[in-house]
Amino acid sequence: MADSEFRSLDTVQRLLRGSYSASNTTVPLATAGRPGPGSRGCENGALMGNFGMFIQGLLGVVAFSLLMLKRFREPKYERRPWKIWFLDTSKQAIGMLFIHFANVYLSDLTEEDPCSLYLINFLLDATLGMLLIYAGVRIVGVLVEWRHWESLRFGEYGDPLECSAWVGQCALYLLIMMLEKTVVIVVLLLPQWKKVALLNPIQNPQLELAIVMLIVPFFVNCIPGSNHSLSGKDVSAITHCTVLESTL
């Protein structure tokens, strides 16, 4: 009888231990799919990681392909010679790379989600920055005409071509881009942007990276970046892919 009672008590203890162990393992499983309060998608350094560099290279290929497509879709009587096209496009590429890597650098300066910060930088560049660059180019154009600095007219390189004209125009354009980026940085100092950066529903870092560095730039800029007539000249939209193409 005593042995039977002892075995029954031992069975109850084993059942209680099993129940306790099961309760301990089911609690984390119930919350495993839920992000914690401090969780985020991208981590610092992700923009310059292997996948980030792949996405940036893919964006560069897409941007260059669209520029080539745009060139061949232009009427032949409006199409610039290859040398002029290359000089114009190289200025675009230098300006685009400056803005892009400035955004990458700025996005990693804080503890916030760098992908969200990059997206905010990018959208400010594509809106407020676009207006600032456009105004800067127009002001420089008026100043150049007033002072008769022939070699600094955007898109004109002399006949025969002069490398010094391209260098001067490229330096002016970079100066405009630096001023634009400075204004955007000042705007980003507003505390409201930190709250916007926290509104990130994407927890997959690679998906977030692809969205903010490839998909959003493509649809925001590359597709709408068609030609617009500005003061009688064919000027492309000031975008991540095609920045003032014909004016520059």
GROMACS .gro file of C-alpha atoms in nm:
model
  248
    1MET     CA    1   0.000   0.000   0.000
    2ALA     CA    2   0.284   0.236   0.092
    3ASP     CA    3   0.463   0.147  -0.230
    4SER     CA    4   0.147   0.224  -0.429
    5GLU     CA    5   0.107   0.562  -0.258
    6PHE     CA    6   0.475   0.641  -0.320
    7ARG     CA    7   0.442   0.557  -0.690
    8SER     CA    8   0.129   0.772  -0.720
    9LEU     CA    9   0.305   1.068  -0.556
   10ASP     CA   10   0.605   1.024  -0.786
   11THR     CA   11   0.375   1.023  -1.091
   12VAL     CA   12   0.206   1.345  -0.978
   13GLN     CA   13   0.544   1.514  -0.930
   14ARG     CA   14   0.655   1.413  -1.280
   15LEU     CA   15   0.332   1.549  -1.428
   16LEU     CA   16   0.374   1.876  -1.243
   17ARG     CA   17   0.734   1.910  -1.365
   18GLY     CA   18   0.624   1.838  -1.724
   19SER     CA   19   0.345   2.094  -1.701
   20TYR     CA   20   0.583   2.358  -1.564
   21SER     CA   21   0.837   2.287  -1.839
   22ALA     CA   22   0.570   2.310  -2.111
   23SER     CA   23   0.444   2.640  -1.976
   24ASN     CA   24   0.798   2.779  -1.984
   25THR     CA   25   0.849   2.681  -2.348
   26THR     CA   26   0.514   2.799  -2.478
   27VAL     CA   27   0.540   3.157  -2.351
   28PRO     CA   28   0.836   3.256  -2.570
   29LEU     CA   29   0.683   3.080  -2.869
   30ALA     CA   30   0.372   3.289  -2.837
   31THR     CA   31   0.572   3.609  -2.855
   32ALA     CA   32   0.854   3.499  -3.087
   33GLY     CA   33   0.698   3.656  -3.396
   34ARG     CA   34   0.634   3.987  -3.225
   35PRO     CA   35   0.907   4.253  -3.246
   36GLY     CA   36   1.032   4.388  -2.918
   37PRO     CA   37   0.997   4.751  -2.826
   38GLY     CA   38   1.350   4.832  -2.946
   39SER     CA   39   1.359   4.606  -3.253
   40ARG     CA   40   1.412   4.742  -3.603
   41GLY     CA   41   1.488   4.626  -3.954
   42CYS     CA   42   1.830   4.757  -4.059
   43GLU     CA   43   2.129   4.772  -3.829
   44ASN     CA   44   2.414   5.020  -3.843
   45GLY     CA   45   2.651   4.933  -4.128
   46ALA     CA   46   2.384   4.747  -4.326
   47LEU     CA   47   2.382   5.010  -4.603
   48MET     CA   48   2.747   4.936  -4.681
   49GLY     CA   49   2.725   4.561  -4.621
   50ASN     CA   50   2.740   4.301  -4.897
   51PHE     CA   51   2.368   4.309  -4.970
   52GLY     CA   52   2.358   4.687  -4.944
   53MET     CA   53   2.643   4.724  -5.194
   54PHE     CA   54   2.470   4.481  -5.429
   55ILE     CA   55   2.148   4.687  -5.415
   56GLN     CA   56   2.340   5.010  -5.477
   57GLY     CA   57   2.522   4.857  -5.773
   58LEU     CA   58   2.191   4.735  -5.913
   59LEU     CA   59   2.045   5.085  -5.876
   60GLY     CA   60   2.345   5.228  -6.061
   61VAL     CA   61   2.296   4.983  -6.348
   62VAL     CA   62   1.924   5.066  -6.367
   63ALA     CA   63   1.992   5.441  -6.361
   64PHE     CA   64   2.254   5.418  -6.638
   65SER     CA   65   2.029   5.193  -6.847
   66LEU     CA   66   1.746   5.445  -6.821
   67LEU     CA   67   1.978   5.726  -6.928
   68MET     CA   68   2.081   5.524  -7.233
   69LEU     CA   69   1.717   5.443  -7.309
   70LYS     CA   70   1.625   5.809  -7.278
   71ARG     CA   71   1.905   5.907  -7.517
   72PHE     CA   72   1.795   5.665  -7.788
   73ARG     CA   73   1.432   5.772  -7.752
   74GLU     CA   74   1.521   6.135  -7.825
   75PRO     CA   75   1.467   6.256  -8.182
   76LYS     CA   76   1.792   6.245  -8.377
   77TYR     CA   77   1.789   6.618  -8.443
   78GLU     CA   78   1.778   6.684  -8.065
   79ARG     CA   79   2.027   6.416  -7.966
   80ARG     CA   80   2.357   6.547  -7.833
   81PRO     CA   81   2.688   6.411  -7.964
   82TRP     CA   82   2.832   6.128  -7.761
   83LYS     CA   83   3.112   6.343  -7.617
   84ILE     CA   84   2.871   6.611  -7.497
   85TRP     CA   85   2.635   6.348  -7.361
   86PHE     CA   86   2.919   6.181  -7.172
   87LEU     CA   87   3.036   6.509  -7.017
   88ASP     CA   88   2.681   6.599  -6.912
   89THR     CA   89   2.614   6.252  -6.772
   90SER     CA   90   2.944   6.235  -6.584
   91LYS     CA   91   2.854   6.554  -6.399
   92GLN     CA   92   2.522   6.396  -6.307
   93ALA     CA   93   2.695   6.082  -6.184
   94ILE     CA   94   2.938   6.276  -5.965
   95GLY     CA   95   2.659   6.481  -5.811
   96MET     CA   96   2.442   6.173  -5.763
   97LEU     CA   97   2.725   5.982  -5.593
   98PHE     CA   98   2.796   6.274  -5.362
   99ILE     CA   99   2.434   6.296  -5.247
  100HIS     CA  100   2.397   5.919  -5.221
  101PHE     CA  101   2.705   5.857  -5.006
  102ALA     CA  102   2.632   6.165  -4.797
  103ASN     CA  103   2.293   6.009  -4.721
  104VAL     CA  104   2.455   5.674  -4.639
  105TYR     CA  105   2.703   5.842  -4.405
  106LEU     CA  106   2.438   6.054  -4.232
  107SER     CA  107   2.209   5.754  -4.187
  108ASP     CA  108   2.470   5.569  -3.981
  109LEU     CA  109   2.548   5.855  -3.742
  110THR     CA  110   2.268   5.779  -3.495
  111GLU     CA  111   2.125   5.475  -3.321
  112GLU     CA  112   1.804   5.493  -3.521
  113ASP     CA  113   1.715   5.262  -3.810
  114PRO     CA  114   1.960   5.369  -4.087
  115CYS     CA  115   1.726   5.253  -4.364
  116SER     CA  116   1.448   5.479  -4.238
  117LEU     CA  117   1.689   5.771  -4.208
  118TYR     CA  118   1.821   5.708  -4.559
  119LEU     CA  119   1.466   5.709  -4.694
  120ILE     CA  120   1.389   6.039  -4.517
  121ASN     CA  121   1.709   6.191  -4.659
  122PHE     CA  122   1.626   6.066  -5.005
  123LEU     CA  123   1.270   6.199  -5.004
  124LEU     CA  124   1.387   6.538  -4.880
  125ASP     CA  125   1.646   6.547  -5.159
  126ALA     CA  126   1.381   6.456  -5.416
  127THR     CA  127   1.143   6.731  -5.299
  128LEU     CA  128   1.301   7.020  -5.109
  129GLY     CA  129   1.643   6.941  -5.252
  130MET     CA  130   1.508   6.943  -5.606
  131LEU     CA  131   1.380   7.298  -5.563
  132LEU     CA  132   1.706   7.413  -5.405
  133ILE     CA  133   1.920   7.264  -5.682
  134TYR     CA  134   1.695   7.409  -5.951
  135ALA     CA  135   1.715   7.754  -5.791
  136GLY     CA  136   2.091   7.720  -5.750
  137VAL     CA  137   2.146   7.628  -6.113
  138ARG     CA  138   1.931   7.920  -6.229
  139ILE     CA  139   2.113   8.167  -6.003
  140VAL     CA  140   2.451   8.041  -6.124
  141GLY     CA  141   2.328   8.069  -6.485
  142VAL     CA  142   2.228   8.433  -6.435
  143LEU     CA  143   2.560   8.511  -6.268
  144VAL     CA  144   2.756   8.341  -6.547
  145GLU     CA  145   2.570   8.538  -6.814
  146TRP     CA  146   2.619   8.862  -6.624
  147ARG     CA  147   2.994   8.808  -6.583
  148HIS     CA  148   3.035   8.657  -6.932
  149TRP     CA  149   3.206   8.343  -6.802
  150GLU     CA  150   3.163   8.148  -7.123
  151SER     CA  151   3.331   7.829  -7.001
  152LEU     CA  152   3.096   7.802  -6.702
  153ARG     CA  153   2.774   7.783  -6.901
  154PHE     CA  154   2.624   7.449  -6.809
  155GLY     CA  155   2.628   7.209  -7.103
  156GLU     CA  156   2.868   7.415  -7.319
  157TYR     CA  157   3.230   7.305  -7.337
  158GLY     CA  158   3.371   7.511  -7.623
  159ASP     CA  159   3.471   7.414  -7.973
  160PRO     CA  160   3.701   7.226  -7.959
  161LEU     CA  161   3.604   7.075  -7.624
  162GLU     CA  162   3.790   7.209  -7.323
  163CYS     CA  163   3.838   6.991  -7.016
  164SER     CA  164   3.874   7.304  -6.801
  165ALA     CA  165   3.514   7.398  -6.888
  166TRP     CA  166   3.390   7.060  -6.764
  167VAL     CA  167   3.597   7.086  -6.444
  168GLY     CA  168   3.464   7.435  -6.369
  169GLN     CA  169   3.102   7.337  -6.432
  170CYS     CA  170   3.142   7.020  -6.227
  171ALA     CA  171   3.288   7.220  -5.936
  172LEU     CA  172   2.998   7.467  -5.950
  173TYR     CA  173   2.746   7.185  -5.957
  174LEU     CA  174   2.908   7.011  -5.658
  175LEU     CA  175   2.902   7.341  -5.468
  176ILE     CA  176   2.528   7.367  -5.533
  177MET     CA  177   2.480   7.007  -5.417
  178MET     CA  178   2.676   7.077  -5.097
  179LEU     CA  179   2.462   7.378  -5.019
  180GLU     CA  180   2.147   7.173  -5.084
  181LYS     CA  181   2.266   6.894  -4.856
  182THR     CA  182   2.351   7.144  -4.582
  183VAL     CA  183   1.996   7.280  -4.587
  184VAL     CA  184   1.853   6.927  -4.576
  185ILE     CA  185   2.073   6.842  -4.277
  186VAL     CA  186   1.943   7.150  -4.094
  187VAL     CA  187   1.586   7.040  -4.169
  188LEU     CA  188   1.667   6.691  -4.036
  189LEU     CA  189   1.769   6.840  -3.702
  190LEU     CA  190   1.401   6.896  -3.627
  191PRO     CA  191   1.300   6.644  -3.355
  192GLN     CA  192   0.988   6.540  -3.547
  193TRP     CA  193   1.199   6.339  -3.793
  194LYS     CA  194   1.310   6.104  -3.515
  195LYS     CA  195   0.946   6.011  -3.456
  196VAL     CA  196   0.899   5.951  -3.828
  197ALA     CA  197   1.204   5.721  -3.836
  198LEU     CA  198   1.048   5.506  -3.565
  199LEU     CA  199   0.735   5.444  -3.775
  200ASN     CA  200   0.888   5.143  -3.947
  201PRO     CA  201   0.661   4.840  -3.989
  202ILE     CA  202   0.920   4.632  -4.181
  203GLN     CA  203   1.124   4.394  -3.966
  204ASN     CA  204   1.306   4.210  -4.247
  205PRO     CA  205   1.634   4.404  -4.293
  206GLN     CA  206   1.701   4.290  -4.650
  207LEU     CA  207   1.347   4.371  -4.762
  208GLU     CA  208   1.365   4.713  -4.599
  209LEU     CA  209   1.704   4.779  -4.761
  210ALA     CA  210   1.574   4.684  -5.106
  211ILE     CA  211   1.267   4.905  -5.064
  212VAL     CA  212   1.447   5.220  -4.948
  213MET     CA  213   1.754   5.196  -5.174
  214LEU     CA  214   1.611   5.047  -5.494
  215ILE     CA  215   1.232   5.028  -5.521
  216VAL     CA  216   1.143   5.371  -5.379
  217PRO     CA  217   1.418   5.559  -5.571
  218PHE     CA  218   1.316   5.381  -5.891
  219PHE     CA  219   0.947   5.467  -5.870
  220VAL     CA  220   0.989   5.813  -5.718
  221ASN     CA  221   1.255   5.937  -5.954
  222CYS     CA  222   1.354   5.715  -6.244
  223ILE     CA  223   1.007   5.672  -6.393
  224PRO     CA  224   0.885   6.033  -6.347
  225GLY     CA  225   1.228   6.157  -6.456
  226SER     CA  226   1.110   6.240  -6.805
  227ASN     CA  227   1.186   6.559  -6.994
  228HIS     CA  228   1.042   6.890  -6.890
  229SER     CA  229   1.072   7.217  -7.073
  230LEU     CA  230   1.238   7.479  -6.855
  231SER     CA  231   1.291   7.823  -7.012
  232GLY     CA  232   1.303   7.678  -7.360
  233LYS     CA  233   1.567   7.416  -7.279
  234ASP     CA  234   1.525   7.043  -7.244
  235VAL     CA  235   1.595   6.987  -6.877
  236SER     CA  236   1.547   6.651  -6.712
  237ALA     CA  237   1.383   6.629  -6.371
  238ILE     CA  238   1.622   6.684  -6.082
  239THR     CA  239   1.620   6.331  -5.954
  240HIS     CA  240   1.834   6.054  -5.814
  241CYS     CA  241   1.872   5.905  -6.161
  242THR     CA  242   1.867   6.205  -6.395
  243VAL     CA  243   1.973   6.534  -6.240
  244LEU     CA  244   1.941   6.836  -6.467
  245GLU     CA  245   2.063   6.623  -6.754
  246SER     CA  246   2.046   6.859  -7.048
  247THR     CA  247   2.111   7.178  -6.854
  248LEU     CA  248   2.428   7.038  -6.703
   0.00000   0.00000   0.00000
